PDB file of N, CA and C in Angstrom:
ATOM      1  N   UNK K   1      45.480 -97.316 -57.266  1.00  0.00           N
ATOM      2  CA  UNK K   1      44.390 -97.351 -56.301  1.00  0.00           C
ATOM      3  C   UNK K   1      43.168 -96.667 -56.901  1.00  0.00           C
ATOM      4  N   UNK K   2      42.254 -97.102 -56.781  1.00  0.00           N
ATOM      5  CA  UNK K   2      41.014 -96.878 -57.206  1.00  0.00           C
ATOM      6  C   UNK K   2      40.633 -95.485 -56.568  1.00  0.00           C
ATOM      7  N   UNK K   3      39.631 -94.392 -57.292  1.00  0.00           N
ATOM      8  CA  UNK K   3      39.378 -93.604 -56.551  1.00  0.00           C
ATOM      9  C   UNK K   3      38.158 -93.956 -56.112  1.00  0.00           C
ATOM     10  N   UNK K   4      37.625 -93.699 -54.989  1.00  0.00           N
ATOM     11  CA  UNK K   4      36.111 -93.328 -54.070  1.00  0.00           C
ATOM     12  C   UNK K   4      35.582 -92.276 -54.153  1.00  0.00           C
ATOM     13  N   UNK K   5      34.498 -92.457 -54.175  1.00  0.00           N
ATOM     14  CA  UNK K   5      33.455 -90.877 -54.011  1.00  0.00           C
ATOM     15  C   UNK K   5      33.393 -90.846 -52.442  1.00  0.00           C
ATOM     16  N   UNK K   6      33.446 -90.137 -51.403  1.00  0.00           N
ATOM     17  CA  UNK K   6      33.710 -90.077 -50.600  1.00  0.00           C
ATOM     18  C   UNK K   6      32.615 -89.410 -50.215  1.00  0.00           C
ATOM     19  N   UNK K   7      32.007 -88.496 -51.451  1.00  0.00           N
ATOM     20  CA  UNK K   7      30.518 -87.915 -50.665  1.00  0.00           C
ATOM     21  C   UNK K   7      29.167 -88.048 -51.391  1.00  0.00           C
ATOM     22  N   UNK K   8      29.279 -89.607 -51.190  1.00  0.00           N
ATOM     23  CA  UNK K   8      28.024 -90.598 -51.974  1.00  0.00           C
ATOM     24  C   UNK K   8      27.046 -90.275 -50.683  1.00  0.00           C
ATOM     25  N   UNK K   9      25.685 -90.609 -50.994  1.00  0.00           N
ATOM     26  CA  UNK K   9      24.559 -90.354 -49.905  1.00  0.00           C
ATOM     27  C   UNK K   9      24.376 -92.073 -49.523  1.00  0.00           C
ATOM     28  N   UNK K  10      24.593 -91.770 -48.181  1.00  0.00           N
ATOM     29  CA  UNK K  10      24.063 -92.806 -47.233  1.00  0.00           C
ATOM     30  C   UNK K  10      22.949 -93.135 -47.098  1.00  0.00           C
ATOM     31  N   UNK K  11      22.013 -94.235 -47.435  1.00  0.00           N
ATOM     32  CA  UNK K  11      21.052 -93.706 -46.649  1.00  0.00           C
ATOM     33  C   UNK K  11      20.707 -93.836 -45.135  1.00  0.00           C
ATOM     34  N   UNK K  12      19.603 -92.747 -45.429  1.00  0.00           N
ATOM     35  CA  UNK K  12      19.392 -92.097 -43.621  1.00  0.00           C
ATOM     36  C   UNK K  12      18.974 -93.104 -42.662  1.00  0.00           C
ATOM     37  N   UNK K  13      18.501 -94.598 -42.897  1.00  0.00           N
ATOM     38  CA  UNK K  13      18.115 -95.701 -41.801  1.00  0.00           C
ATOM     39  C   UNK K  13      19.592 -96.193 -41.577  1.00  0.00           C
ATOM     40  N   UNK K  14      20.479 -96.352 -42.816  1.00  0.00           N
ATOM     41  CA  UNK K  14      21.776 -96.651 -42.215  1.00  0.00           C
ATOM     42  C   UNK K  14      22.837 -95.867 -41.622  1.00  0.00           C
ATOM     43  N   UNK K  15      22.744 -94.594 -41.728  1.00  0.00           N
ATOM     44  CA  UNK K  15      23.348 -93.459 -41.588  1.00  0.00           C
ATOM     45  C   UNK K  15      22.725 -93.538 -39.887  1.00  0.00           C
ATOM     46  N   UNK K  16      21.683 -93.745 -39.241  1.00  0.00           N
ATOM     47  CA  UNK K  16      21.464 -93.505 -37.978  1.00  0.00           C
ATOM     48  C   UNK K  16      21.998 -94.784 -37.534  1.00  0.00           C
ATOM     49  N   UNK K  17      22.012 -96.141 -37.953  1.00  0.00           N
ATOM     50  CA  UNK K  17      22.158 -97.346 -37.667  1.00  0.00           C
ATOM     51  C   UNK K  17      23.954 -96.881 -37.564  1.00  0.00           C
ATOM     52  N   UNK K  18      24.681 -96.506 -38.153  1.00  0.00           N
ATOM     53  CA  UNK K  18      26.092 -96.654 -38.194  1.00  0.00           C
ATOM     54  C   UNK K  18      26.223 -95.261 -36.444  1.00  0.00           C
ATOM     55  N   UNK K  19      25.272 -94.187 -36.575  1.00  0.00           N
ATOM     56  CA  UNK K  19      25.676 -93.628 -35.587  1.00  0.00           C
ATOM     57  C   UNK K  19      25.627 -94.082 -34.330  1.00  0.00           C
ATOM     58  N   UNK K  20      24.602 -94.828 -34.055  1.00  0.00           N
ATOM     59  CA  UNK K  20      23.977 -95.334 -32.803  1.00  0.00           C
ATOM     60  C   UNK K  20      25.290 -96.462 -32.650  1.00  0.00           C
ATOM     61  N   UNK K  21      25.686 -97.335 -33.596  1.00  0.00           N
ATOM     62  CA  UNK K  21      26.427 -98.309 -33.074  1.00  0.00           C
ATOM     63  C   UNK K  21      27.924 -97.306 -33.134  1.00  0.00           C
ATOM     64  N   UNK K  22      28.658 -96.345 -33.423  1.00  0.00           N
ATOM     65  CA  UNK K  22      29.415 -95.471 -33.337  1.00  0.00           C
ATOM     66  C   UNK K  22      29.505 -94.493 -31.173  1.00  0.00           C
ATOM     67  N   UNK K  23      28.007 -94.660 -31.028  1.00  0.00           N
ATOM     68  CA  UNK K  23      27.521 -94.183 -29.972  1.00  0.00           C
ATOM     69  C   UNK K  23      27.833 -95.268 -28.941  1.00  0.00           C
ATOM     70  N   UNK K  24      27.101 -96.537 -28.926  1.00  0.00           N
ATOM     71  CA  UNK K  24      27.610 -97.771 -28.286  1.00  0.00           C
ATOM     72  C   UNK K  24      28.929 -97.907 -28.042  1.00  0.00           C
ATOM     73  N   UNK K  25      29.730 -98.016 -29.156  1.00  0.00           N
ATOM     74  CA  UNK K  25      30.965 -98.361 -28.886  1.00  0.00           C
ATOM     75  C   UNK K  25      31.985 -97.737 -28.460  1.00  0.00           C
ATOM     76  N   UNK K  26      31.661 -96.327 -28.259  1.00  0.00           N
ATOM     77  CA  UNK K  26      32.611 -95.357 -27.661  1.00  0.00           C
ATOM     78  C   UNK K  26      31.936 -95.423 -26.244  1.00  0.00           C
ATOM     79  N   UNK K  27      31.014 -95.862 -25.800  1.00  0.00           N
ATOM     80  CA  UNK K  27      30.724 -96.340 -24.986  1.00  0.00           C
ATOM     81  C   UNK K  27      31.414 -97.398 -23.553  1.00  0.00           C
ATOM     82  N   UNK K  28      32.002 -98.178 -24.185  1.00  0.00           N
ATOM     83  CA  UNK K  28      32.882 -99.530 -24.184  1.00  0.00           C
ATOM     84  C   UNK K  28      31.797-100.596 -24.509  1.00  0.00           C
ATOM     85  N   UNK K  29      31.007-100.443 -25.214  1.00  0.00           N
ATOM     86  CA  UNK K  29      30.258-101.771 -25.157  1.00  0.00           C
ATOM     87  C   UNK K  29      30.347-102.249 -26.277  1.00  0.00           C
ATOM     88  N   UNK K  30      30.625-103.911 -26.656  1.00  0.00           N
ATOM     89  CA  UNK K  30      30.570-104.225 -27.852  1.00  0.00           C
ATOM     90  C   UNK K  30      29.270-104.705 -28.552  1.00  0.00           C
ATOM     91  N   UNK K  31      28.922-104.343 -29.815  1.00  0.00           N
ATOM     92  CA  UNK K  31      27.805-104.548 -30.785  1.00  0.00           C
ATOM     93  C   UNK K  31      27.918-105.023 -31.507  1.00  0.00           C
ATOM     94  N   UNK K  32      28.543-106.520 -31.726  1.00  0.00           N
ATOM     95  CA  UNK K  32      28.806-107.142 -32.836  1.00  0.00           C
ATOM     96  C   UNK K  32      27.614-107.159 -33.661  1.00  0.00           C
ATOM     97  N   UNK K  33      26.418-107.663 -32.821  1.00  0.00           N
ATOM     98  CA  UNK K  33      25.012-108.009 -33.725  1.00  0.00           C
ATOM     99  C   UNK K  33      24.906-106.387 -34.614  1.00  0.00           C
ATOM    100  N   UNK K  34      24.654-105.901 -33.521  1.00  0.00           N
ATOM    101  CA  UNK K  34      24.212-104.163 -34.102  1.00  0.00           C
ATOM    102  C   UNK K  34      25.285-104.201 -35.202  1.00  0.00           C
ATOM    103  N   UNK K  35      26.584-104.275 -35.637  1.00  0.00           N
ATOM    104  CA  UNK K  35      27.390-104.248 -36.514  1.00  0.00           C
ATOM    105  C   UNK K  35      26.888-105.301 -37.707  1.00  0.00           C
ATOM    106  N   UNK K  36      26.533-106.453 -37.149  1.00  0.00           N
ATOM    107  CA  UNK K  36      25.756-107.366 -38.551  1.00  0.00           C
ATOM    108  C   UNK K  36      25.128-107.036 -38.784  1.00  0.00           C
ATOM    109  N   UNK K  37      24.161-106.377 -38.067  1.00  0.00           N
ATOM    110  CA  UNK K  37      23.193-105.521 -38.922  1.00  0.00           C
ATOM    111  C   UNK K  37      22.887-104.681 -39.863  1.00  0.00           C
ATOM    112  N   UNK K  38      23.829-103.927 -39.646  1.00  0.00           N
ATOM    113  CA  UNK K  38      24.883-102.632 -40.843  1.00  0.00           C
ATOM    114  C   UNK K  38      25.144-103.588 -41.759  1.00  0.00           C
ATOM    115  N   UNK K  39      26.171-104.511 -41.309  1.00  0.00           N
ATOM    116  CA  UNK K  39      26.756-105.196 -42.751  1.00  0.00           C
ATOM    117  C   UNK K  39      25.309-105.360 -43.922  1.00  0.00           C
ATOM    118  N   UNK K  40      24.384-105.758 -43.080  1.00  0.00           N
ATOM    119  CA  UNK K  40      23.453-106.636 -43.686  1.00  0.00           C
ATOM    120  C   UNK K  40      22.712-105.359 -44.562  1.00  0.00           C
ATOM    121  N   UNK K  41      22.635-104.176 -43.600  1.00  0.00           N
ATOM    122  CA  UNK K  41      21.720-103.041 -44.605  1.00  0.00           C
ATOM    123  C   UNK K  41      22.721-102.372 -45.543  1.00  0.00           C
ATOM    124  N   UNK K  42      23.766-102.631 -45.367  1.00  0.00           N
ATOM    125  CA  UNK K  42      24.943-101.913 -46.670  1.00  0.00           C
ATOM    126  C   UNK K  42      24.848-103.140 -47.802  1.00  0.00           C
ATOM    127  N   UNK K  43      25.001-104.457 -47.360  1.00  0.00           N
ATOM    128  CA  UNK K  43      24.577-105.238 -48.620  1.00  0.00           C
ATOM    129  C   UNK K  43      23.730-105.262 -49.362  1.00  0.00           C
ATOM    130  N   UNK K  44      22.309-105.086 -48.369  1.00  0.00           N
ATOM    131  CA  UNK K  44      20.686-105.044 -49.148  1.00  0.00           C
ATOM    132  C   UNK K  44      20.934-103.025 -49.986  1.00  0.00           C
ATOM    133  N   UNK K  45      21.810-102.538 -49.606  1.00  0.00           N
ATOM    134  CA  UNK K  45      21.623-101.229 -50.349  1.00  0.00           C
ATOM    135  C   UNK K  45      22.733-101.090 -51.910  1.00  0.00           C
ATOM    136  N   UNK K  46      23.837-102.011 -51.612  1.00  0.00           N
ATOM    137  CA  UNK K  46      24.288-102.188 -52.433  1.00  0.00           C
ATOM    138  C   UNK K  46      23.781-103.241 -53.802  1.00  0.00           C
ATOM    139  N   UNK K  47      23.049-104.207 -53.194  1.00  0.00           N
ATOM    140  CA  UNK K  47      22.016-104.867 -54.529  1.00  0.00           C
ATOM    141  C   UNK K  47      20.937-104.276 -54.732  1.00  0.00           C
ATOM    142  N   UNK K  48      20.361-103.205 -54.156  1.00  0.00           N
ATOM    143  CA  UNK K  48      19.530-102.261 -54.736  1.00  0.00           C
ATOM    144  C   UNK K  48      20.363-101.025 -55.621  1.00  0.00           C
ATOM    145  N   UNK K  49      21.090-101.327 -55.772  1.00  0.00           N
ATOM    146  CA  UNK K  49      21.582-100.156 -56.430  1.00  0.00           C
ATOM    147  C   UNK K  49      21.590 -99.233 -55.808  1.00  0.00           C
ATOM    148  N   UNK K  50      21.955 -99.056 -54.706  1.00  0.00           N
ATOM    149  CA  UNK K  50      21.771 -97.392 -53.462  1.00  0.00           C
ATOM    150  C   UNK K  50      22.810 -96.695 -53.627  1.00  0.00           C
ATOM    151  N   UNK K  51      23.729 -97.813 -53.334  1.00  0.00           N
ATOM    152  CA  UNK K  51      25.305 -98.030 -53.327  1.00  0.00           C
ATOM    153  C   UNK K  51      26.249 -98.912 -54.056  1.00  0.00           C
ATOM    154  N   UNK K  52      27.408 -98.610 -54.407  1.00  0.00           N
ATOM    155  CA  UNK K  52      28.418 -99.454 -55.174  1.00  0.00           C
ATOM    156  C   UNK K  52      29.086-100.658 -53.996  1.00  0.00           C
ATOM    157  N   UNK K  53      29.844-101.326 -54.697  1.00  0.00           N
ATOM    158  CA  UNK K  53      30.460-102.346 -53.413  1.00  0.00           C
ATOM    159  C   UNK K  53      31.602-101.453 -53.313  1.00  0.00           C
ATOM    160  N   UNK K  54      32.237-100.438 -53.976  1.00  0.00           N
ATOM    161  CA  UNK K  54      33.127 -99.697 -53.517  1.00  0.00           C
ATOM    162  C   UNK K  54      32.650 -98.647 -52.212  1.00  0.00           C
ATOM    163  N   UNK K  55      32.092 -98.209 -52.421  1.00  0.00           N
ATOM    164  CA  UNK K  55      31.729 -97.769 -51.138  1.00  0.00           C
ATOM    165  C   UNK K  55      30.876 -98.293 -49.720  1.00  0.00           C
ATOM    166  N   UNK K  56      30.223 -99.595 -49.899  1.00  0.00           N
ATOM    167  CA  UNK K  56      29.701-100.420 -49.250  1.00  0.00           C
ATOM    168  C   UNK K  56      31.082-101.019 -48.479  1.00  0.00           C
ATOM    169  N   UNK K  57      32.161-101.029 -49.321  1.00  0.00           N
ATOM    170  CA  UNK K  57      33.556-101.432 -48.361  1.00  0.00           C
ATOM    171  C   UNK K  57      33.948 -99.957 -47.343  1.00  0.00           C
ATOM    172  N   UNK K  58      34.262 -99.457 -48.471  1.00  0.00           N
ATOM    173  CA  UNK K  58      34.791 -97.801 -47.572  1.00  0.00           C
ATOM    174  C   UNK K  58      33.736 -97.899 -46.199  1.00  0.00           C
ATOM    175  N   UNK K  59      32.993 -97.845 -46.316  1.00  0.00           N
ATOM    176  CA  UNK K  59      31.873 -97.760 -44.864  1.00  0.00           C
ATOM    177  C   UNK K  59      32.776 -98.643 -44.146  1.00  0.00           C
ATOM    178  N   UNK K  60      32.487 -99.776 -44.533  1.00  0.00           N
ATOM    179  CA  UNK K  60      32.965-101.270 -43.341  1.00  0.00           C
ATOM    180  C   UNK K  60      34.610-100.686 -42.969  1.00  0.00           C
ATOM    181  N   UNK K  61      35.327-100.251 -43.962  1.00  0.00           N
ATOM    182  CA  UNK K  61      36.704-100.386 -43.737  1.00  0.00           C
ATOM    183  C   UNK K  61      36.887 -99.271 -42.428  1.00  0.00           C
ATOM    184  N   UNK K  62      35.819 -98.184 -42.797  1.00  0.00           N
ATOM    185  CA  UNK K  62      36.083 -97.235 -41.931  1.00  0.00           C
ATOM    186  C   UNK K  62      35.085 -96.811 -40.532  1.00  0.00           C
ATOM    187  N   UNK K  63      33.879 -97.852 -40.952  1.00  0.00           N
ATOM    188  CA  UNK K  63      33.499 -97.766 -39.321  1.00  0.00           C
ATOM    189  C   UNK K  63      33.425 -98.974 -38.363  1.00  0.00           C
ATOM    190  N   UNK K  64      34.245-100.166 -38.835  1.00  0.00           N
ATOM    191  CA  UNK K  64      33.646-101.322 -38.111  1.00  0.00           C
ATOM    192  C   UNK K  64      34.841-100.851 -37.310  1.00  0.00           C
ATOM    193  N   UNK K  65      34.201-100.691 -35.709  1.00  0.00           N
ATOM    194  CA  UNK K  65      34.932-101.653 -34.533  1.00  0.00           C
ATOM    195  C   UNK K  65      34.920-102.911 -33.929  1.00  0.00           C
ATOM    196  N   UNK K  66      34.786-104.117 -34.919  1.00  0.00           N
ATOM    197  CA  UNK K  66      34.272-105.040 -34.581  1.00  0.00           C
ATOM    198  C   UNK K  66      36.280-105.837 -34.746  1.00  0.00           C
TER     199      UNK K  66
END
């Protein structure tokens, strides 16, 4: 198994974007869109070089409630 950096920097537009939909959904409400949205800013950060696709997964694996 591959190791992860586990304390890579988020960035802070997605880092509020993952809380708010974290906030929603403990909520009971579902945010699928709000969740494509994430997908969509972890992809655009991972072809910027922000982020690796290893950790662009770790995110998804570990915050989607979708």
């Amino acid at each position: 198994m591959d190791k992860i950096n586990k304390d890579f920097n988020v960035p802070f537009y997605i880092f509020e974007e993952i809380v708010q939909y974290i906030e929603l959904t403990a909520q009971g409400n579902c945010k699928t869109a709000k969740w494509n949205n994430i997908k969509s800013l972890l992809k655009l950060a991972q072809v910027n070089n922000r982020l690796s696709s290893e950790q662009v997964n770790f995110l998804i694996e570990t915050y989607c409630r979708e």
